[in-house]
Coordinates of C-alpha atoms in Angstrom, one line a residue:
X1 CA 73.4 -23.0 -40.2
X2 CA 70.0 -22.7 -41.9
X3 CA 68.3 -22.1 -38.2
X4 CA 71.0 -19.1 -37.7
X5 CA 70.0 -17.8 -41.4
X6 CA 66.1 -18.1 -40.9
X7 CA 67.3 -16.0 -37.7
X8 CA 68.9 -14.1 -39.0
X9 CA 66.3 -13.1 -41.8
X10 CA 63.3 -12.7 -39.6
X11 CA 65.7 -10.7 -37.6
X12 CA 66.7 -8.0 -39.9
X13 CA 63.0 -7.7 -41.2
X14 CA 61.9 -6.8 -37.6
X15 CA 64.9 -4.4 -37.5
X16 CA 64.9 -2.8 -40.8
X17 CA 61.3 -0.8 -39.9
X18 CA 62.5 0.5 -36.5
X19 CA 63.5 4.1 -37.5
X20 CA 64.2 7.0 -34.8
X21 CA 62.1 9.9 -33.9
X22 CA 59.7 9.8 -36.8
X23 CA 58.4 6.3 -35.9
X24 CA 57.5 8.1 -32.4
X25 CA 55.9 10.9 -34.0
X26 CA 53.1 8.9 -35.9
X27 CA 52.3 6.1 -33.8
X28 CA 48.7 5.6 -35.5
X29 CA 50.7 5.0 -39.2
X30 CA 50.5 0.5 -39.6
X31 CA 53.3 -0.8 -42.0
X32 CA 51.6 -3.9 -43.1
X33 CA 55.0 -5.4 -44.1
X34 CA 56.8 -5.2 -40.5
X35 CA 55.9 -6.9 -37.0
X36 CA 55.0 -4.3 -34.4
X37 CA 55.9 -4.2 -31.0
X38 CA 53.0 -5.5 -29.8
X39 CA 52.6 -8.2 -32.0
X40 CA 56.2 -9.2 -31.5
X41 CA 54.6 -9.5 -27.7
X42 CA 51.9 -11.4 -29.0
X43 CA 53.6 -13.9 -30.9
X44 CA 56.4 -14.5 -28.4
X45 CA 53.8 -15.7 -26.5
X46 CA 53.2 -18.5 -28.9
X47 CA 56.9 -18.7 -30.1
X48 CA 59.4 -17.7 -27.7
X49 CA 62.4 -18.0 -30.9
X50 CA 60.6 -14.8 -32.2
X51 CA 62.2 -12.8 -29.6
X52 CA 65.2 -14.2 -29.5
X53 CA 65.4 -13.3 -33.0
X54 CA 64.9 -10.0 -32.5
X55 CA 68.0 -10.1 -30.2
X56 CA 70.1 -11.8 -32.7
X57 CA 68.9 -9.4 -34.9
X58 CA 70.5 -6.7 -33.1
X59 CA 73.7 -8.2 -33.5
X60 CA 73.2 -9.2 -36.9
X61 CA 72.3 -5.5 -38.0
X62 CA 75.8 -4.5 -36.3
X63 CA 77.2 -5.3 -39.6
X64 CA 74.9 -5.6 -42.3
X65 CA 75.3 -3.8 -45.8
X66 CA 72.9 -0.9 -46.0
X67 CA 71.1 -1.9 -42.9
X68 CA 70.0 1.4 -42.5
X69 CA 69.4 3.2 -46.1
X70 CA 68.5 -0.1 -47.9
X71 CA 69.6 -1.5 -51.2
X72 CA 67.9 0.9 -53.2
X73 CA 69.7 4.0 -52.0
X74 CA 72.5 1.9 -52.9
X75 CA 75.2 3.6 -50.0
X76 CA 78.1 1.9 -50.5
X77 CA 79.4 3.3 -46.8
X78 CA 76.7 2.4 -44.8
X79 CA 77.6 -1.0 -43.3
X80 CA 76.6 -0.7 -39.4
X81 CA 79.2 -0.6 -36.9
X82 CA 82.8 -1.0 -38.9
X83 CA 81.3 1.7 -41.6
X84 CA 80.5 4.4 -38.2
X85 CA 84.5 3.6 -37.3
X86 CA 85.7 4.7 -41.1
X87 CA 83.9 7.9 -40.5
X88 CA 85.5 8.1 -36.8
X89 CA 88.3 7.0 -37.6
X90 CA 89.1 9.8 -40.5
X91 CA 87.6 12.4 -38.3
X92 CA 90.1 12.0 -35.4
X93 CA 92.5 12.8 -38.3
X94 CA 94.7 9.2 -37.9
X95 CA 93.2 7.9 -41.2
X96 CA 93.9 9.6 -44.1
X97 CA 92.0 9.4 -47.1
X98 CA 95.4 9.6 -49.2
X99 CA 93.4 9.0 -52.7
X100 CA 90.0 10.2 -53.7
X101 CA 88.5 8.5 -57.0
X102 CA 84.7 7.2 -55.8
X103 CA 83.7 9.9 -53.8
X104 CA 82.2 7.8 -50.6
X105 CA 84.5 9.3 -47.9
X106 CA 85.0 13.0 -49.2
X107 CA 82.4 14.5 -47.2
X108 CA 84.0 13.3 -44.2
X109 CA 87.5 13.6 -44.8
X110 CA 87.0 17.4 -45.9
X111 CA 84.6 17.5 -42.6
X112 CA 81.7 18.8 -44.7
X113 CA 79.3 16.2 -43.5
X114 CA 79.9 16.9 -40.2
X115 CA 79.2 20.7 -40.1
X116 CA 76.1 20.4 -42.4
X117 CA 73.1 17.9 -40.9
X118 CA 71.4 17.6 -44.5
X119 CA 74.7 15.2 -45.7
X120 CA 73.8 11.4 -45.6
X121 CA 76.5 10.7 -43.3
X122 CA 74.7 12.4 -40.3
X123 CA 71.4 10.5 -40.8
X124 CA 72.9 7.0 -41.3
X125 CA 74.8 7.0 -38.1
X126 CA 71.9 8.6 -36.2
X127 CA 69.5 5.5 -38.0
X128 CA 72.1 2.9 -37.0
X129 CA 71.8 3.3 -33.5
X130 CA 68.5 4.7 -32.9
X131 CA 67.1 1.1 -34.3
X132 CA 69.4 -0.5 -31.9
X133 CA 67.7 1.1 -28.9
X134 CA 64.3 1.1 -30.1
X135 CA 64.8 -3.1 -31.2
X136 CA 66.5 -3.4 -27.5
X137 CA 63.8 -1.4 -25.8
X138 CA 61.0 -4.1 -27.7
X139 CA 63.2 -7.0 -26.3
X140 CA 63.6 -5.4 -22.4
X141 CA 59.6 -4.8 -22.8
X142 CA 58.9 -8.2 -24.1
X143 CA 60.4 -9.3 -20.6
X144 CA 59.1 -7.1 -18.4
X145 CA 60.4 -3.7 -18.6
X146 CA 63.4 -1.8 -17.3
X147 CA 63.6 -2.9 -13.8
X148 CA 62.6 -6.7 -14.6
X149 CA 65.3 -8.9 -12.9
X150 CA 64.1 -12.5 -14.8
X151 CA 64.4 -15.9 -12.6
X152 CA 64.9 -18.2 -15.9
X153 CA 68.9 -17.9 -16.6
X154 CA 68.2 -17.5 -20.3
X155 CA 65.8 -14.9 -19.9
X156 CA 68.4 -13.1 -17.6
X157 CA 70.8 -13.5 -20.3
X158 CA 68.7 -12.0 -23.3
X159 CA 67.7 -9.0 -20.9
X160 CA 71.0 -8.2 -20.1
X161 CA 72.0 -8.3 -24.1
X162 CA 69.8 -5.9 -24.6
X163 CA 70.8 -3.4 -21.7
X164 CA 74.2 -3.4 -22.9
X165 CA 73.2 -3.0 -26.9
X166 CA 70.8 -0.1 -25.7
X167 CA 74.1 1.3 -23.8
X168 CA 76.7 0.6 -26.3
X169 CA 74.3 2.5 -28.7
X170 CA 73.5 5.7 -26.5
X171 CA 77.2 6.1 -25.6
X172 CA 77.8 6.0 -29.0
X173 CA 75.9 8.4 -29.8
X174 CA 76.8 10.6 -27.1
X175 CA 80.5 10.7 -28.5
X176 CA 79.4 11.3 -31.9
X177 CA 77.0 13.9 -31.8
X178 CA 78.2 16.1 -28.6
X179 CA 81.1 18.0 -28.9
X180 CA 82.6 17.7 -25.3
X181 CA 81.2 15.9 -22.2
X182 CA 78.7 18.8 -20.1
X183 CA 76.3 16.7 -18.4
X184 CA 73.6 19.8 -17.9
X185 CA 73.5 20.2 -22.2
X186 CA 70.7 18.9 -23.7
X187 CA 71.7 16.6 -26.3
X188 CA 69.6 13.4 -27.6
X189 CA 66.2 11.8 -27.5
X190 CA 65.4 10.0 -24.4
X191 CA 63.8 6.4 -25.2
X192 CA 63.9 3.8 -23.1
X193 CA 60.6 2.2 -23.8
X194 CA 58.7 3.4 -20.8
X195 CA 59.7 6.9 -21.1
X196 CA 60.2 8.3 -24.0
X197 CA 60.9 12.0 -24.5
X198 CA 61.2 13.4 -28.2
X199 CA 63.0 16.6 -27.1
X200 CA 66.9 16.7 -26.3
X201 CA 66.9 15.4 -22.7
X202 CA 70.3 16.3 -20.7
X203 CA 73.5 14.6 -20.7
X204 CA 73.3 13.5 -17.4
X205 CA 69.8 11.7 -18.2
X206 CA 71.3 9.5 -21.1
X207 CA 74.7 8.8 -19.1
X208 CA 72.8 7.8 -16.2
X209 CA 70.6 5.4 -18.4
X210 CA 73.6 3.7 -19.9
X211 CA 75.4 3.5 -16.8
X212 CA 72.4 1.9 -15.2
X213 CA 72.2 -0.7 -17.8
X214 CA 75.7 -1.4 -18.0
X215 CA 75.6 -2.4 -14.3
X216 CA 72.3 -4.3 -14.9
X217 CA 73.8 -6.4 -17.7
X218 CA 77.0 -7.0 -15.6
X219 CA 74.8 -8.4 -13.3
X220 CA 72.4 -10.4 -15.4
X221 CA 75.2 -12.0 -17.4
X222 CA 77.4 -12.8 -14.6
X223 CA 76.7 -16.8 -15.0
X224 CA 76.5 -16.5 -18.6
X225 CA 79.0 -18.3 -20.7
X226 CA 78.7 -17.2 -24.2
X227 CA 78.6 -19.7 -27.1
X228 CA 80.2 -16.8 -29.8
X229 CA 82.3 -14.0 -29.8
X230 CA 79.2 -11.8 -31.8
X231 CA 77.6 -12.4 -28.3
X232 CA 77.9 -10.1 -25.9
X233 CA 78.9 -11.3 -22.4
X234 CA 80.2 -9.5 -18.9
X235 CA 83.3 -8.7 -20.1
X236 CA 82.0 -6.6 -23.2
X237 CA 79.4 -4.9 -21.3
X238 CA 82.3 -4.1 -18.9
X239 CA 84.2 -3.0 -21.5
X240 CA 81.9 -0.3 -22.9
X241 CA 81.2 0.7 -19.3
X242 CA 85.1 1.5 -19.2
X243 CA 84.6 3.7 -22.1
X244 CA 81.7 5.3 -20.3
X245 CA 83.2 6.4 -17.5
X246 CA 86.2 7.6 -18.9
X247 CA 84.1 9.6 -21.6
X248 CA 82.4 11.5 -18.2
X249 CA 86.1 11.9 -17.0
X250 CA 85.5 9.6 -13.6
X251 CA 89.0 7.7 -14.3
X252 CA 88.7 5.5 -10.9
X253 CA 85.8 3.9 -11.7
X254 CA 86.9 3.7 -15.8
X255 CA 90.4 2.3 -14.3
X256 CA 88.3 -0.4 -12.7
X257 CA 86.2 -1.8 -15.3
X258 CA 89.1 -1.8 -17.9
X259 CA 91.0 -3.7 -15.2
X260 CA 88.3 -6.2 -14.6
X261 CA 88.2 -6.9 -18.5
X262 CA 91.8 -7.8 -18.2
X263 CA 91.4 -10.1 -15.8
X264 CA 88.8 -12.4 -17.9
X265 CA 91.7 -14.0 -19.2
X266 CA 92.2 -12.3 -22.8
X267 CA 96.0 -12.2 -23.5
X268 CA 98.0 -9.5 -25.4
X269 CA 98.0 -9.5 -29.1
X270 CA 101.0 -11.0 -29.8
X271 CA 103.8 -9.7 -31.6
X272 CA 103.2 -12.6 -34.3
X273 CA 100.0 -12.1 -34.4
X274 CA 100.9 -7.9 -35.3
X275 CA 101.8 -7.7 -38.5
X276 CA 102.2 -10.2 -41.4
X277 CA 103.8 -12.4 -41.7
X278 CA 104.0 -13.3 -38.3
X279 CA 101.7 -16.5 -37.2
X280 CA 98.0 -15.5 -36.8
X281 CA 98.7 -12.2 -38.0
X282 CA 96.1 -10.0 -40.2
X283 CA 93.6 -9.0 -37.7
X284 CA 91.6 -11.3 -39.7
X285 CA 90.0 -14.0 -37.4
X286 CA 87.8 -14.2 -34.7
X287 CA 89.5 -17.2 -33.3
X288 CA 92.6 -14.6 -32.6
X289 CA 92.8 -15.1 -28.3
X290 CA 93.0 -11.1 -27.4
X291 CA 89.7 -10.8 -29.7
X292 CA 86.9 -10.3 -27.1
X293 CA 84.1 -8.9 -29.1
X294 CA 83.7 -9.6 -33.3
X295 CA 81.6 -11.0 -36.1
X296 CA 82.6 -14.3 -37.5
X297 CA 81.8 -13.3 -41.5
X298 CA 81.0 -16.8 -43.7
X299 CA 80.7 -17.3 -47.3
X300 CA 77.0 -17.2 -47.3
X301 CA 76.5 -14.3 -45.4
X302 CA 77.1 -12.3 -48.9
X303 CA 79.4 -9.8 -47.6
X304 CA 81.3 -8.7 -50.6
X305 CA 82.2 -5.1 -51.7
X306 CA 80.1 -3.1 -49.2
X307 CA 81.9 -3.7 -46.2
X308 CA 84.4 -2.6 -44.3
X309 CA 86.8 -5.0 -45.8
X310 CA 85.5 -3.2 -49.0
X311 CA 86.5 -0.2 -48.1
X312 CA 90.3 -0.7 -46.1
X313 CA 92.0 -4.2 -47.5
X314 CA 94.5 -3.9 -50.6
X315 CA 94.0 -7.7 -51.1
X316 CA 90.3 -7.8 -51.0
X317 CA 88.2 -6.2 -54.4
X318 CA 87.8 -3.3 -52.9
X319 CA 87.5 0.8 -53.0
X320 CA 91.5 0.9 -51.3
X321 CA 92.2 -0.9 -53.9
X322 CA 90.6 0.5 -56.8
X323 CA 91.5 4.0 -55.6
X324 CA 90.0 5.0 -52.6
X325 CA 93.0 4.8 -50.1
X326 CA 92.7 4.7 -46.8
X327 CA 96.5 5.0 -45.2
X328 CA 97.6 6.0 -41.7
X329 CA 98.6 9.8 -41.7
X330 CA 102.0 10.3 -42.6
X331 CA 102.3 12.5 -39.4
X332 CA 101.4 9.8 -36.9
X333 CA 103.6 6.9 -39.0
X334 CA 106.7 8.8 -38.7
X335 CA 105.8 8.9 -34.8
X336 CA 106.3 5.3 -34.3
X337 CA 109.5 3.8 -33.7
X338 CA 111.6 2.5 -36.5
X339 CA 112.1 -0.9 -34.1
X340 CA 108.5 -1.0 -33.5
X341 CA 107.0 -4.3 -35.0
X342 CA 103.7 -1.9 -35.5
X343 CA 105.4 0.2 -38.1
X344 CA 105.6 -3.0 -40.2
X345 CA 101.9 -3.1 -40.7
X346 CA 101.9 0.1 -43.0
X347 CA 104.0 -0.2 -46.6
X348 CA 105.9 2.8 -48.0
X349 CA 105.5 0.7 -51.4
X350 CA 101.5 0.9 -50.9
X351 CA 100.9 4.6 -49.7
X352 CA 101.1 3.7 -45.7
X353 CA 98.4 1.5 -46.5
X354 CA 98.0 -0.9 -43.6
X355 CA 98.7 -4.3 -46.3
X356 CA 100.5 -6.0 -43.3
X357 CA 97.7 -5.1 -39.9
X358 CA 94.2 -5.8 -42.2
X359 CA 94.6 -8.3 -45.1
X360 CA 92.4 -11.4 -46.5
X361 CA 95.0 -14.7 -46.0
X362 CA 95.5 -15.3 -49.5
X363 CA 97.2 -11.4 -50.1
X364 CA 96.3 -11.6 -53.7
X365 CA 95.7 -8.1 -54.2
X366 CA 91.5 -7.6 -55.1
X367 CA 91.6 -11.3 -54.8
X368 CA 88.6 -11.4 -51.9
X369 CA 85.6 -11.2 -53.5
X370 CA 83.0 -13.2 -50.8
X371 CA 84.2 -11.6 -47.7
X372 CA 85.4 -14.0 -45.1
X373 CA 87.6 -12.1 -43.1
X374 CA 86.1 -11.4 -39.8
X375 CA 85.0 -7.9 -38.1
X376 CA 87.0 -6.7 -35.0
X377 CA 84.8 -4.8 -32.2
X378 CA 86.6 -4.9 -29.1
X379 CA 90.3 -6.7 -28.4
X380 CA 92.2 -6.9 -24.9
X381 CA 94.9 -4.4 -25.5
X382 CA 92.6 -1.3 -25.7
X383 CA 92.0 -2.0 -22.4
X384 CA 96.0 -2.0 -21.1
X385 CA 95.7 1.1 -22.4
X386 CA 92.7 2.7 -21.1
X387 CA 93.7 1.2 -17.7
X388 CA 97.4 2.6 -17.8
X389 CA 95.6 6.1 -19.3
X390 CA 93.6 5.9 -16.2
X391 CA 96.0 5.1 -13.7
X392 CA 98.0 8.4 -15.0
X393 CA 95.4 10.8 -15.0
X394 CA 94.7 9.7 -10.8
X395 CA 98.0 9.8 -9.9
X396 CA 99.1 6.2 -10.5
X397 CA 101.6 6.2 -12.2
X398 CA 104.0 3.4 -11.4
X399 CA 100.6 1.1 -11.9
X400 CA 100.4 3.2 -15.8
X401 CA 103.9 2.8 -16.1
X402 CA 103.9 -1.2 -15.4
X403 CA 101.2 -1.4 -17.8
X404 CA 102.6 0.2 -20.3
X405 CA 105.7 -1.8 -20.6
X406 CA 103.5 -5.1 -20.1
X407 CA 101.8 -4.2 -23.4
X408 CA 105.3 -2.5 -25.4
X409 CA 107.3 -5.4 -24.8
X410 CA 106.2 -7.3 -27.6
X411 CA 106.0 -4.1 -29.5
X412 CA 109.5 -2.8 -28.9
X413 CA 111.5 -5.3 -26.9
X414 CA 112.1 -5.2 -23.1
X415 CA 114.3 -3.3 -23.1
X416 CA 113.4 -0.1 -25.2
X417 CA 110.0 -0.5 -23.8
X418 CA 111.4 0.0 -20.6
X419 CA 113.7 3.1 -21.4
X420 CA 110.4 4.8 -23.5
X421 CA 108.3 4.3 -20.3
X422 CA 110.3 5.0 -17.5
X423 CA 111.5 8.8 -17.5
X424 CA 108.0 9.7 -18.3
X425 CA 105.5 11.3 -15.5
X426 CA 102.3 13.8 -15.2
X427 CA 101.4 15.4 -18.8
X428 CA 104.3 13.5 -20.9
X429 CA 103.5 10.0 -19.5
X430 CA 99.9 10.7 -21.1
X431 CA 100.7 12.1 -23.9
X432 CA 102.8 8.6 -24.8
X433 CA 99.4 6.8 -23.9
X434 CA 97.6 8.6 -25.8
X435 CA 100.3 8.3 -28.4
X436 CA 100.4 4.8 -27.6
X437 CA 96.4 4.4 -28.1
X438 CA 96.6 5.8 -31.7
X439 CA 99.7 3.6 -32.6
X440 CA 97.7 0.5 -31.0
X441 CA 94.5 0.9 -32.8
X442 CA 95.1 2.4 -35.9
X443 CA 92.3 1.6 -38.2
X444 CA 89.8 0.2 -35.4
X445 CA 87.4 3.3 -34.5
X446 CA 89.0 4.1 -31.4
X447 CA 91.1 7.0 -31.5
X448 CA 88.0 9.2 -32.0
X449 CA 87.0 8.2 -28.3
X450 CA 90.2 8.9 -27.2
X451 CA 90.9 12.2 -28.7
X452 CA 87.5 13.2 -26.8
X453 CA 88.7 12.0 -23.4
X454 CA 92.1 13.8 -24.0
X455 CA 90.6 16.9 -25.4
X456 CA 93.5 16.7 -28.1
X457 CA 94.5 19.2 -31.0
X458 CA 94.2 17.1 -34.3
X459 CA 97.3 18.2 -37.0
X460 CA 96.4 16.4 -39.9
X461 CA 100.0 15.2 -41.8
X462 CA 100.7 15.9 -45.7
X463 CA 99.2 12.4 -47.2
X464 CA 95.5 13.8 -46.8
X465 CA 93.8 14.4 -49.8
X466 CA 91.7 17.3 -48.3
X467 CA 92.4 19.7 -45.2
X468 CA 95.6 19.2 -45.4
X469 CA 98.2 20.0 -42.5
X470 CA 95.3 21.9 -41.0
X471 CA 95.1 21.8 -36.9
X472 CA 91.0 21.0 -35.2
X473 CA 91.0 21.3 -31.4
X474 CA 88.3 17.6 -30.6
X475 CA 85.1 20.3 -29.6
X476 CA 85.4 22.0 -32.8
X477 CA 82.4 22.1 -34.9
X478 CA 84.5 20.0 -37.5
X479 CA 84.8 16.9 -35.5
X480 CA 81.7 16.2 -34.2
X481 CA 78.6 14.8 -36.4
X482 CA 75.2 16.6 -36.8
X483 CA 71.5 15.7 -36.1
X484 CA 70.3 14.8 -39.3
X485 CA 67.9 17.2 -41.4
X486 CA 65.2 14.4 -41.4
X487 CA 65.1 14.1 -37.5
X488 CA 64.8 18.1 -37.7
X489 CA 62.1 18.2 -40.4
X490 CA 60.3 15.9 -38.7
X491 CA 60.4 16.4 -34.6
X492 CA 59.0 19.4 -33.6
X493 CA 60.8 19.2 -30.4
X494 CA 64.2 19.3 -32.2
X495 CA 65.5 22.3 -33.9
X496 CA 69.1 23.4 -32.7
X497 CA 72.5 21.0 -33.1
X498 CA 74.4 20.4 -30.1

């Protein structure tokens, strides 16, 4: 454990200085206090570890509390990838900010932050991945460059962890800051460490890198068995290449991918394992078997109230419990099916919190001070889904329709499954995916990615403290995110939003 800390430390020091554009813009400027990319090339020489720390440095910054503003700015909603789903998640209009007393989601859920670029919200997410790429391009550089394919297994590994962290932050951004897929729109900075353009470089130019690493880390990885779940593997990068392709509309090859992270073996989440107080239930552990991608949290991590468990869990000391609710929208909870085990994981007594999906073990409520629960990325049954969603929209459907029932079976019983399934075909069938999708991964980030693929009309329900019962079609200015004032103030080759 100390080794992983020490990592971990030198890790997020390295990270930390990485900023976006503006670190471009004034290459001569020396910060004294951080390691530079060529001395990280340098000293790798001497010490190899100093590069893998980097890359577990990556993954550490994924979820670490004010990774990107810093303690001083004291941001209680900037806690890398879990805080980016919050904001997702309230956008697509599933998560309802049902009580407003501290202030840290208002902005977003009365989409103010996301049709003015000087609110916080725009910069931190823009930060957060931008330092991904730009400590995955130092790592891909360290070994080579972009079309290195490494002999040493290892090596292979670490080059294909950062290809798919440099991906999985690019498509990120592509969902958050363009309103709709159009290839030929200029939309983001191009960096890739070799060729770096400050201007807005085309869709079709940052797709086609994040495709291209995908593929490269699929390949580079294929041997590699992974030692954690924080790790990622084959099957992750598959996974976010799933997402990829569906997000350009090419379902075949999206159908594919999600198919081929089926078949590594995760199961189902079980209908124990759905809501409390089934057996393994909670969404709580790592060690849950249809958990693919996560982040173990320990004791001495230090995770306490700026987290995401900080911000969602009734039984952890936290802003949902001390008034900040975040509940399922009322609108989407009377949707589900009164036998469905998922309606259980929201309490009428609590607001629609979700008490019964996302809970510490103990359920004391604000019991959880030292955050142990772990951090859920990327599960199996997303995948069911995004394969069944893809079989419908190319014509498949008895292959979407099998699917389907596979994953409601333990949802609704055989039987109903069966009868909810069956009749369906062309628009209807996805529409109940999509339906299905929301349902599924209420409170996860994902239903923002999916609203965008199905170019859906958000209706938020009554339980929203702002906007309403107010309708946004998914390319309206409302739901997208901005580029941030700073990375307008400060690259000259940026000056119009997307």
């Amino acid at each position: 454990m100390k080794k992983r800390n020490l990592i971990y430390s030198i890790a997020l020091a390295s990270t930390l200085f990485v900023g976006c554009s503006e670190d471009f813009i004034n290459p001569d400027e020396r910060n004294t206090g951080v390691i530079t990319s060529d001395e990280i090339s340098d000293y790798s020489q001497v010490n190899p570890e100093l590069i893998l720390g980097v890359l577990d440095g990556v993954g550490s910054f994924t979820i670490e509390p004010m990774g990107v503003n810093g303690t001083d700015a004291n941001q209680h909603n900037d806690f890398g990838q879990k805080g980016v789903d919050i904001w997702l998640d309230i956008v697509s209009g599933d998560m309802a900010l049902s009580a407003n007393s501290y202030g840290w989601y208002q902005n977003t859920a009365n989409l103010v932050s996301t049709v003015d670029f000087t609110y916080g919200e725009n910069y931190t997410i823009w930060a957060f991945y931008y330092r991904i790429i730009n400590q995955a391009n130092l790592v891909i550089g360290n070994y080579g460059g972009n079309d290195v394919i490494p002999e040493d297994p290892d090596e292979r590994r670490i080059v294909g962890q950062a290809k798919a962290y440099r991906a999985y932050a690019y498509f990120y951004l592509t969902q958050i800051f363009q309103r709709s897929y159009d290839p030929s729109q200029e939309i983001l900075p191009y960096y890739d460490g070799e060729n770096d353009n400050q201007a807005k470089v085309p869709a079709s130019q940052i797709y086609a890198l994040i495709e291209s690493d995908l593929l490269n880390a699929i390949d580079l990885m294929s041997d590699y068995s992974r030692t954690y779940k924080h790790q990622i593997d084959a099957t992750v990068a598959s996974g976010i290449l799933a997402y990829t392709y569906a997000a350009m509309g090419d379902y075949t090859s999206a159908g594919q991918y999600a198919d081929d992270v089926i078949n590594a073996g995760y199961p189902l989440t079980s209908e124990a394992e759905l809501a409390y107080p089934g057996t393994g239930s909670g969404f709580n552990n790592l060690d849950t078997a249809s958990w693919i991608w996560g982040y173990d949290l320990t004791e001495d991590m230090g995770h306490q109230l700026v987290d995401w468990w900080g911000q969602i869990d009734l039984f952890t000391y936290s802003y949902a419990w001390a008034g900040d609710r975040k509940s399922i929208d009322n609108s989407l909870y009377a949707s589900i099916d009164d036998n469905d085990i998922r309606k259980t994981q929201f309490s009428t007594d609590y607001y629609l919190m979700p008490v019964n999906k996302f809970y510490a073990p103990a359920r004391s409520i604000a019991g959880q001070q030292a955050i142990t629960t772990d951090l859920i990325f990327m599960r199996s049954d997303e995948f069911y889904l995004l394969s069944a969603e893809c079989d419908a929209k190319t014509g498949n459907e008895s292959s979407a329709k099998a699917t389907m029932i596979e994953l409601l079976t333990d949802r609704l019983g055989a039987d109903a499954a069966s009868d909810y399934i069956t009749p369906l075909s062309g628009q209807s069938l996805i529409d109940a995916i999509y339906l299905q999708t929301k349902i599924e991964l209420w409170g996860e980030g994902k239903s923002y990615l999916a609203m965008k693929r199905n170019e859906a009309t958000v209706t938020r329900g009554t339980n929203h403290v702002f906007r309403a019962g107010e309708s946004f079609n998914y390319n309206s200015d409302e739901l997208s995110f901005q580029i941030p004032q700073s990375e307008i103030n400060n690259n000259s080759l940026i000056s119009t939003q997307n």
